[in-house]
Short mmCIF file of C-alpha atoms and ligand atoms in Angstrom, two decimals:
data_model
loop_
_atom_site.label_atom_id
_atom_site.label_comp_id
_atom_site.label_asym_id
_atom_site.label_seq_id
_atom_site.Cartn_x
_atom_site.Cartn_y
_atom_site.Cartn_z
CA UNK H 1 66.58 77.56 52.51
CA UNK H 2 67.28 75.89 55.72
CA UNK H 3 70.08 72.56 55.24
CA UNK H 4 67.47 70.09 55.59
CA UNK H 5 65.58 71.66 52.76
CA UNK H 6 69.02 72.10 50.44
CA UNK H 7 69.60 67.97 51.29
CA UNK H 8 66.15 66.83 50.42
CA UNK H 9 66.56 68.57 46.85
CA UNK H 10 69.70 67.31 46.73
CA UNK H 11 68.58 63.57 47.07
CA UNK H 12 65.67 64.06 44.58
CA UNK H 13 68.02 66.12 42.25
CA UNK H 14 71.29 63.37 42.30
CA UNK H 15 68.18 60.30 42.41
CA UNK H 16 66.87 61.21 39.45
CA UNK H 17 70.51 61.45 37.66
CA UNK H 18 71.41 57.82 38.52
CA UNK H 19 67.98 56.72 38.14
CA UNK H 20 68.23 57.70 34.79
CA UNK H 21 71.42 57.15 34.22
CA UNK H 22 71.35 53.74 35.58
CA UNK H 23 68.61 53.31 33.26
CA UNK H 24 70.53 54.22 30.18
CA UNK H 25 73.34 51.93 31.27
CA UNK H 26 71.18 49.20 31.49
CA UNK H 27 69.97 49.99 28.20
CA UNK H 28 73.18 50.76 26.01
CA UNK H 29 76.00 49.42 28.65
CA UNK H 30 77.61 53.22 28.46
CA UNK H 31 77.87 54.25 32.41
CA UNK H 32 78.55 58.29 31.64
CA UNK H 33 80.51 60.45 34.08
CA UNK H 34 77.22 61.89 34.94
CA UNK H 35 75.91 58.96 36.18
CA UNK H 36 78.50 57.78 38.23
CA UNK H 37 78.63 60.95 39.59
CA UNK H 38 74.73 60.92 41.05
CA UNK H 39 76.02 57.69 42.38
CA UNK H 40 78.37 58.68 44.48
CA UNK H 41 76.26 61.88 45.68
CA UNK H 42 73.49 59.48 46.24
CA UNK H 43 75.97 57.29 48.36
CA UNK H 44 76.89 59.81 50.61
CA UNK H 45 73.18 61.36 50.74
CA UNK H 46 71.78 57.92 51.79
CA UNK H 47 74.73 56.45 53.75
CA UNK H 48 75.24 53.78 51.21
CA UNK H 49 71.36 52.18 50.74
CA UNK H 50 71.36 53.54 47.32
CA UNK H 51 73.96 50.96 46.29
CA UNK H 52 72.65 48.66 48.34
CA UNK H 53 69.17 49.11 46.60
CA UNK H 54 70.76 48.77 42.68
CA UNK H 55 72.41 45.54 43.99
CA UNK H 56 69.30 44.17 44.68
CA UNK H 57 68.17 44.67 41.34
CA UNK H 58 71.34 43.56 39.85
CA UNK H 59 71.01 40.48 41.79
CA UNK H 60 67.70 39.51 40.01
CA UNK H 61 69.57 40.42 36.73
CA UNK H 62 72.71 38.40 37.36
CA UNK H 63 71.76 35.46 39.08
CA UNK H 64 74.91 32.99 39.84
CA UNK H 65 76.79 30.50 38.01
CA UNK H 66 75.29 27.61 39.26
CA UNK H 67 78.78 25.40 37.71
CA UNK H 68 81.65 27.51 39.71
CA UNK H 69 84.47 24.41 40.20
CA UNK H 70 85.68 26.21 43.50
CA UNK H 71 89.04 25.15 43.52
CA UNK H 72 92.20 27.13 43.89
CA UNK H 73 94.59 29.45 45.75
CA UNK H 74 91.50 29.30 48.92
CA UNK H 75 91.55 25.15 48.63
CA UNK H 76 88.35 23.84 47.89
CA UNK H 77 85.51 25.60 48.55
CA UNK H 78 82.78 23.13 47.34
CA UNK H 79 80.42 21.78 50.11
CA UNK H 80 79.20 24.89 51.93
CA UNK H 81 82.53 26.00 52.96
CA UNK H 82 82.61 29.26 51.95
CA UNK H 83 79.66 29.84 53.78
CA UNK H 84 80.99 30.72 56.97
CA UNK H 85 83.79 33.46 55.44
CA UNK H 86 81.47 34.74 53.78
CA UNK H 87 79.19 35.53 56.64
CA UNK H 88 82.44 36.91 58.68
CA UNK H 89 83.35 39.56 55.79
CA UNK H 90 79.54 40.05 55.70
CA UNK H 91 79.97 41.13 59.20
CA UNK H 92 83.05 42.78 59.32
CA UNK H 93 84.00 43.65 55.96
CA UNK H 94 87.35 42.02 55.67
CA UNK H 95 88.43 38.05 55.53
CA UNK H 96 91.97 36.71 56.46
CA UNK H 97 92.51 33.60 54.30
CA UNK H 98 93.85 30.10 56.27
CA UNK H 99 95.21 29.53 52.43
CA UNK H 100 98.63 31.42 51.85
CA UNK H 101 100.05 31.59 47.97
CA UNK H 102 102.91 29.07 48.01
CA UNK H 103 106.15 29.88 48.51
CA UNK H 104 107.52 29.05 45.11
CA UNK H 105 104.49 30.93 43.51
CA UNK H 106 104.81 34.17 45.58
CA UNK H 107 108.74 34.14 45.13
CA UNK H 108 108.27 33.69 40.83
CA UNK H 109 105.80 36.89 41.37
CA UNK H 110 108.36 38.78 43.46
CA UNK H 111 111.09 37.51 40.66
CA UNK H 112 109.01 39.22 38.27
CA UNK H 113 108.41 42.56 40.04
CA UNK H 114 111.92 42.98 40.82
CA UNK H 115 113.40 42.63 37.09
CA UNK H 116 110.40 44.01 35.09
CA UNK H 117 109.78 48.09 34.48
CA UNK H 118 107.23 49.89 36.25
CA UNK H 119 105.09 53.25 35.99
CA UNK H 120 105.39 54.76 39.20
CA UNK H 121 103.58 57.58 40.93
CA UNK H 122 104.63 60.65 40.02
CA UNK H 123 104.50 63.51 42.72
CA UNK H 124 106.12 66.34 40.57
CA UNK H 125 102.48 67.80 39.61
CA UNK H 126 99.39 67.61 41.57
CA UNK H 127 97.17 64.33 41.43
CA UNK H 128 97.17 60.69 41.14
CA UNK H 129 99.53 60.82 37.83
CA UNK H 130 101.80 57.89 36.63
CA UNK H 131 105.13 58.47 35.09
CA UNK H 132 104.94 57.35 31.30
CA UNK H 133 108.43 56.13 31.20
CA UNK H 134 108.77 52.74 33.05
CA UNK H 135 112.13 51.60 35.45
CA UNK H 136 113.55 48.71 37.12
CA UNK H 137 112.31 49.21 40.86
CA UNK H 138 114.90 50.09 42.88
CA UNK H 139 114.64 50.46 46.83
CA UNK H 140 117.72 52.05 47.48
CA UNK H 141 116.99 55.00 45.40
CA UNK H 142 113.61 56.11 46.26
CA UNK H 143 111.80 58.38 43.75
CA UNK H 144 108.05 57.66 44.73
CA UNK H 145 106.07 55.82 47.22
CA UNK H 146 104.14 53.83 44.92
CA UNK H 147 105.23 52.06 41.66
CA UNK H 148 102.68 50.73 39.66
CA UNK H 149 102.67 48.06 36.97
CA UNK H 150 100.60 48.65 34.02
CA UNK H 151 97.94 46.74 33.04
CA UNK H 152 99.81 45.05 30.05
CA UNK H 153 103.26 44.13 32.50
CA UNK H 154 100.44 42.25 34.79
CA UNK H 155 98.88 40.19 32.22
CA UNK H 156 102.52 39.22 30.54
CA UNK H 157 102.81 37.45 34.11
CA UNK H 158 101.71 33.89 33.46
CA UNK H 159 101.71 33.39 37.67
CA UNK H 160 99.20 36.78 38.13
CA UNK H 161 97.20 35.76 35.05
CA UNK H 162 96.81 31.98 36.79
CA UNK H 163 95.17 33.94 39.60
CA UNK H 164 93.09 36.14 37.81
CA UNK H 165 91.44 33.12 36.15
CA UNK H 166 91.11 31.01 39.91
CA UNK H 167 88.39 29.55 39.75
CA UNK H 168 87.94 29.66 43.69
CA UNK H 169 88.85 33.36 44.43
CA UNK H 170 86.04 33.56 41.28
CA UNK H 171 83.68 31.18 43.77
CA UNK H 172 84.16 33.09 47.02
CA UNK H 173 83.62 36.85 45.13
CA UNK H 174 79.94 35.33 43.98
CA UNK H 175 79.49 34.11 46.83
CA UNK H 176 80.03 37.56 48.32
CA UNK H 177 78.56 39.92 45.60
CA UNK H 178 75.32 37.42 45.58
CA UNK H 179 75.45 37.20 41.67
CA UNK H 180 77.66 36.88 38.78
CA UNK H 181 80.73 38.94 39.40
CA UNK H 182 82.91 40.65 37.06
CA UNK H 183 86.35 41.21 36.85
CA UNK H 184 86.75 44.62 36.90
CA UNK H 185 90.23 45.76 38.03
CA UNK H 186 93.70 44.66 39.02
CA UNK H 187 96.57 45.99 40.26
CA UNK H 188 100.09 45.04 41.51
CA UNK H 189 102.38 47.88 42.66
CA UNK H 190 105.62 48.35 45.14
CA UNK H 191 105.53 50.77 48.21
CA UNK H 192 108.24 52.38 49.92
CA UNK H 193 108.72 55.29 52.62
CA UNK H 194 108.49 58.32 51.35
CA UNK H 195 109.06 61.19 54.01
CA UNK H 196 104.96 61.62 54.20
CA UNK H 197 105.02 63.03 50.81
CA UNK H 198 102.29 61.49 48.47
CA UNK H 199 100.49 59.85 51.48
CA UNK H 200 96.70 60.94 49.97
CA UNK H 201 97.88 60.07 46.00
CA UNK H 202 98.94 56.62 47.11
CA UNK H 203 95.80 55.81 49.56
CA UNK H 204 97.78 55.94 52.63
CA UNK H 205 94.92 57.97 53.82
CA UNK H 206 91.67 56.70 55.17
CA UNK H 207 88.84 56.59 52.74
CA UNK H 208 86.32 54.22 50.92
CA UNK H 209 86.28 53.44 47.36
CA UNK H 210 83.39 53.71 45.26
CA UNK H 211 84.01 53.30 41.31
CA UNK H 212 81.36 50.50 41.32
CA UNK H 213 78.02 49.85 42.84
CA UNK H 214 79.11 46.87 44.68
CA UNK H 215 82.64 45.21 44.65
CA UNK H 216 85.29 43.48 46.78
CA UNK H 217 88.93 43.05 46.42
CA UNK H 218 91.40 39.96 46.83
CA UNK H 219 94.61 41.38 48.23
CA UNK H 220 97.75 38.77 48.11
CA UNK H 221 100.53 40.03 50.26
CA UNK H 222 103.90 39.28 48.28
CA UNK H 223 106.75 40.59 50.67
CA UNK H 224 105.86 39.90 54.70
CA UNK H 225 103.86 42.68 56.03
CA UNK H 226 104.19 43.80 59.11
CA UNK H 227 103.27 47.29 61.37
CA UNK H 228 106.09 49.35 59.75
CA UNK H 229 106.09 48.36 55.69
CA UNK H 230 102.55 49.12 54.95
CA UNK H 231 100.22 47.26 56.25
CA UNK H 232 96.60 47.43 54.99
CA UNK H 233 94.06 49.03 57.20
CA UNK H 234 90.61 48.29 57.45
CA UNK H 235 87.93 49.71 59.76
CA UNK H 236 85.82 47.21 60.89
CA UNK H 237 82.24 46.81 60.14
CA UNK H 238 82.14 49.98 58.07
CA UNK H 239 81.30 48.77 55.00
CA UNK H 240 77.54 48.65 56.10
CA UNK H 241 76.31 52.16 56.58
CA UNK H 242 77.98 55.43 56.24
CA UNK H 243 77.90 57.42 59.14
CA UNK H 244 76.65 61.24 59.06
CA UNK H 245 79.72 62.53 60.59
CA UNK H 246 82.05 61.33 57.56
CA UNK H 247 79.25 61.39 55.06
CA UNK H 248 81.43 63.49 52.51
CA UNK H 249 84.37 62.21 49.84
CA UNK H 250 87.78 62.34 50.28
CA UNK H 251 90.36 61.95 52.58
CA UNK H 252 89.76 61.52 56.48
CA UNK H 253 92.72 61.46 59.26
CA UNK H 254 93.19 58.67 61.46
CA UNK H 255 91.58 60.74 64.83
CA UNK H 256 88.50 61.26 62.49
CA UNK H 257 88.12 57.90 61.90
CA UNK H 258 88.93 57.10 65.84
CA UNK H 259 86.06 59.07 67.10
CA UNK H 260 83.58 57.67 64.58
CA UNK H 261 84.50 54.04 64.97
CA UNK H 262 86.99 53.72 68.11
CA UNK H 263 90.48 52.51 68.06
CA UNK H 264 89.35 48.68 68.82
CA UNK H 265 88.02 48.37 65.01
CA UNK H 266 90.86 50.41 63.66
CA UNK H 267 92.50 47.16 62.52
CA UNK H 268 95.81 46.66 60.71
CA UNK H 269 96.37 43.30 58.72
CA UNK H 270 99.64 42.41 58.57
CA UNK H 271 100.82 38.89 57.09
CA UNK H 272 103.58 36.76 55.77
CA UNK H 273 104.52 37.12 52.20
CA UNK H 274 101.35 34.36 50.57
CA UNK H 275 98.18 35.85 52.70
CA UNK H 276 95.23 36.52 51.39
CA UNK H 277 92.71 38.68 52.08
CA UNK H 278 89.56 39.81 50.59
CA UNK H 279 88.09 43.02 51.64
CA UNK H 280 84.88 45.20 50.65
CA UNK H 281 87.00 48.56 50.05
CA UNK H 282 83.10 50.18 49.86
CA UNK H 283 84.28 50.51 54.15
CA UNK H 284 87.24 53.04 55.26
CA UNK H 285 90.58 51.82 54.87
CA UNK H 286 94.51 52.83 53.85
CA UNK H 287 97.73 51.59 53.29
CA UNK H 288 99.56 52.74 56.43
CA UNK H 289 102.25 54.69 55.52
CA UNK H 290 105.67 53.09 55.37
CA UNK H 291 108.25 53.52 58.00
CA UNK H 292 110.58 50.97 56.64
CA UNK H 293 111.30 48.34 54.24
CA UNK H 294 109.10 48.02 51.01
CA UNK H 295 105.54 46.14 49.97
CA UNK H 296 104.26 44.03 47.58
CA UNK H 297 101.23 43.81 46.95
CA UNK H 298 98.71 42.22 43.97
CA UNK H 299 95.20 42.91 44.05
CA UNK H 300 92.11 42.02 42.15
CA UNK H 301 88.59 43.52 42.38
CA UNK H 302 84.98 41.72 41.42
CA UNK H 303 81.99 43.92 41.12
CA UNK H 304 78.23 43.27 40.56
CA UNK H 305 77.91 45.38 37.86
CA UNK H 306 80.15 47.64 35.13
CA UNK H 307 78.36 50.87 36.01
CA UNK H 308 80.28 53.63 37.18
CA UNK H 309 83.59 54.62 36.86
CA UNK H 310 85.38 53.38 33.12
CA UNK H 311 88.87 52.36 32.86
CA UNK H 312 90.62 50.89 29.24
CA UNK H 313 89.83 47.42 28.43
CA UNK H 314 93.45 44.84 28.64
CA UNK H 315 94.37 43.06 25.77
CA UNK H 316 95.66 39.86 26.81
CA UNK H 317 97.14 36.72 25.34
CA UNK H 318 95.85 33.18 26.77
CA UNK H 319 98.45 30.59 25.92
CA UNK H 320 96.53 28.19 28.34
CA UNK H 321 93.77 25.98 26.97
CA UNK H 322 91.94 25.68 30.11
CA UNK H 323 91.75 29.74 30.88
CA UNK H 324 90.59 29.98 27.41
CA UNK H 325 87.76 27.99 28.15
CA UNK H 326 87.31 29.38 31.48
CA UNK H 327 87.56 32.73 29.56
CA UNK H 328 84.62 31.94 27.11
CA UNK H 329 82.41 30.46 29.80
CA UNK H 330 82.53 32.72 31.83
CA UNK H 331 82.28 35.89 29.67
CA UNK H 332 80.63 37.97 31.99
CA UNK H 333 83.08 37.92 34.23
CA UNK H 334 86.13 38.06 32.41
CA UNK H 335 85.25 39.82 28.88
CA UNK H 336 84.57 42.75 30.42
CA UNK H 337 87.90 44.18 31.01
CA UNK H 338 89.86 41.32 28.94
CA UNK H 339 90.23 41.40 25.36
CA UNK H 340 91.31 37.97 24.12
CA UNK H 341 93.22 38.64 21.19
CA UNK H 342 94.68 35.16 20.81
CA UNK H 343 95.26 34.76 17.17
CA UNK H 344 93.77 31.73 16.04
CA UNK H 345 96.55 28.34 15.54
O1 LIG X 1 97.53 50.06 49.99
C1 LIG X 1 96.56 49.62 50.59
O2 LIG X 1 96.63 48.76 51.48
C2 LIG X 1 95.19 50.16 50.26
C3 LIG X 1 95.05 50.58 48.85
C4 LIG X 1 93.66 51.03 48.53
O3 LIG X 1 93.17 51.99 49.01
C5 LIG X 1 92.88 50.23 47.61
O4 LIG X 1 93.40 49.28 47.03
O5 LIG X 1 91.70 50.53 47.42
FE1 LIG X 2 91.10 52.30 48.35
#
């Protein structure tokens, strides 16, 4: 059979797996392996209009919240003025916030990461494992280049839990995904250099993500970034259509990514310890490797949908009134991953 042959049964063969599985997901909320497999076949296969034709479906399903207060960490967002970020990461896939965390907030988070025990990433076997014993991070002796808080340490952080629950960060992400969004990951980790070793385990190489259909990410920068502690790269614009010359998974080098894009929308956001920036991670991007110095970073994703790849739900504990509410009104967003298991006063 000749290639174009082996693709077109390809696309019918991987269609039919996420039409069906898609289906069943729809049906039962269970997203198997299977299925979120065909997705990402069907991703590279079409360039990314696959996803782009579920979202519209999952639009119709999950139309907004029509009562979003949209005020927070970005100011206030009411009156149309998200509108115009949102059509600049529409465009180019990334948005620099004006609005930086405040100083007092970003040093109690720092405070936090520098006396609590983290997982780190553990390069003595092969893959993206995480050590099961937890340590005080300590930069001057280096043992990984990522070290990654569990789930549990970041929801025992009143300050990360106040901006899981913004209510304007929640505004601009619907805004963005076009319907309800979910809450469907977070993560808060230190980086250090690390010799080149563990550059692909710890994302410092290009790629796109793909777990969900559609998604974005808020990244908050809490050490300064600058062009040798890791800052976050982003390719410009290619979060809209896949190319065919990098239509595969994995990893991609830097002069692969050159060629396809060119160097002027190869760009690297760096920042002062507060920024925030929200990117669609569906486009190629790293962390550029670290030549000195350490970073900070926290990072929360909102998708359209829970179909795809399945992580543990977090138990967490709301002492806050208003976040309970918040919690309960929004339940699509937040109950997905969040188990409330506040016992009852
Ligand atoms: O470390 C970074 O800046 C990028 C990490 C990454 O690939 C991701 O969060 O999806
Ligand atoms: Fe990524």
């Amino acid at each position: 059979m000749n290639n174009i042959l082996i693709n077109q049964v390809k696309k019918i063969l991987h269609g039919r797996a996420l039409k069906k599985g898609f289906a069943h997901f729809q049906k039962t909320g269970i997203s198997t392996h299977e299925a979120y497999i065909a997705m990402r076949n069907m991703f590279i296969i079409t360039g990314g209009a696959s996803n782009d034709k579920l979202s519209v479906e999952i639009m119709n399903q999950r139309p907004k919240y029509l009562d979003i207060k949209p005020i927070g960490v970005l100011g206030d967002l009411s009156a149309g003025k998200a509108a115009v970020m949102v059509t600049k990461m529409k465009k180019d896939g990334y948005y620099i916030f004006d609005n930086v965390l405040n100083e007092e907030l970003v040093d109690e988070i720092f405070k936090y990461a520098s006396t609590t025990p983290t997982s780190y990433l553990d390069l003595s076997s092969p893959g993206q494992k995480y050590s099961t014993n937890e340590i005080v991070f300590d930069e001057s002796k280096p043992i990984s280049p990522r070290y990654q808080f569990t789930n549990n340490k970041i929801v025992s952080s009143p300050q990360l839990v106040n901006l899981l629950f913004d209510q304007s960060l929640l505004f601009f992400a619907q805004e963005y995904l076009g319907c309800k969004p979910i809450l469907d990951l977070v993560a808060f980790w230190w980086s250090l250099p690390f010799q080149g070793q563990g550059k692909s385990e710890a994302a410092q190489l290009y790629h796109f993500d793909l777990d969900r259909i559609k998604f974005m990410k808020f990244f908050f920068y809490i050490t300064d970034v600058d062009t040798n502690n890791g800052p976050h790269c982003y390719v410009r614009g290619s979060h809209k259509e896949l190319p065919k010359s990098l239509a595969r998974d994995g990893r991609f080098s830097d002069e692969e990514i050159e060629k396809a894009y060119g160097k002027s929308n190869m760009v690297e956001i760096c920042g002062r310890k507060g920024s925030i920036i929200a990117v669609d991670t569906r486009g190629f991007h790293k962390g550029k490797e670290l030549i000195q110095g350490k970073r900070l970073l926290f990072q929360i994703e909102f998708a359209n949908s829970m179909f795809g790849q399945s992580y543990p739900p977090i138990d967490i504990n709301l002492d806050s009134e208003a976040q309970q509410e918040i919690y309960k009104k929004y339940s699509d967003t937040y109950g997905e991953i969040l188990q409330l298991v506040n016992t009852e006063k």
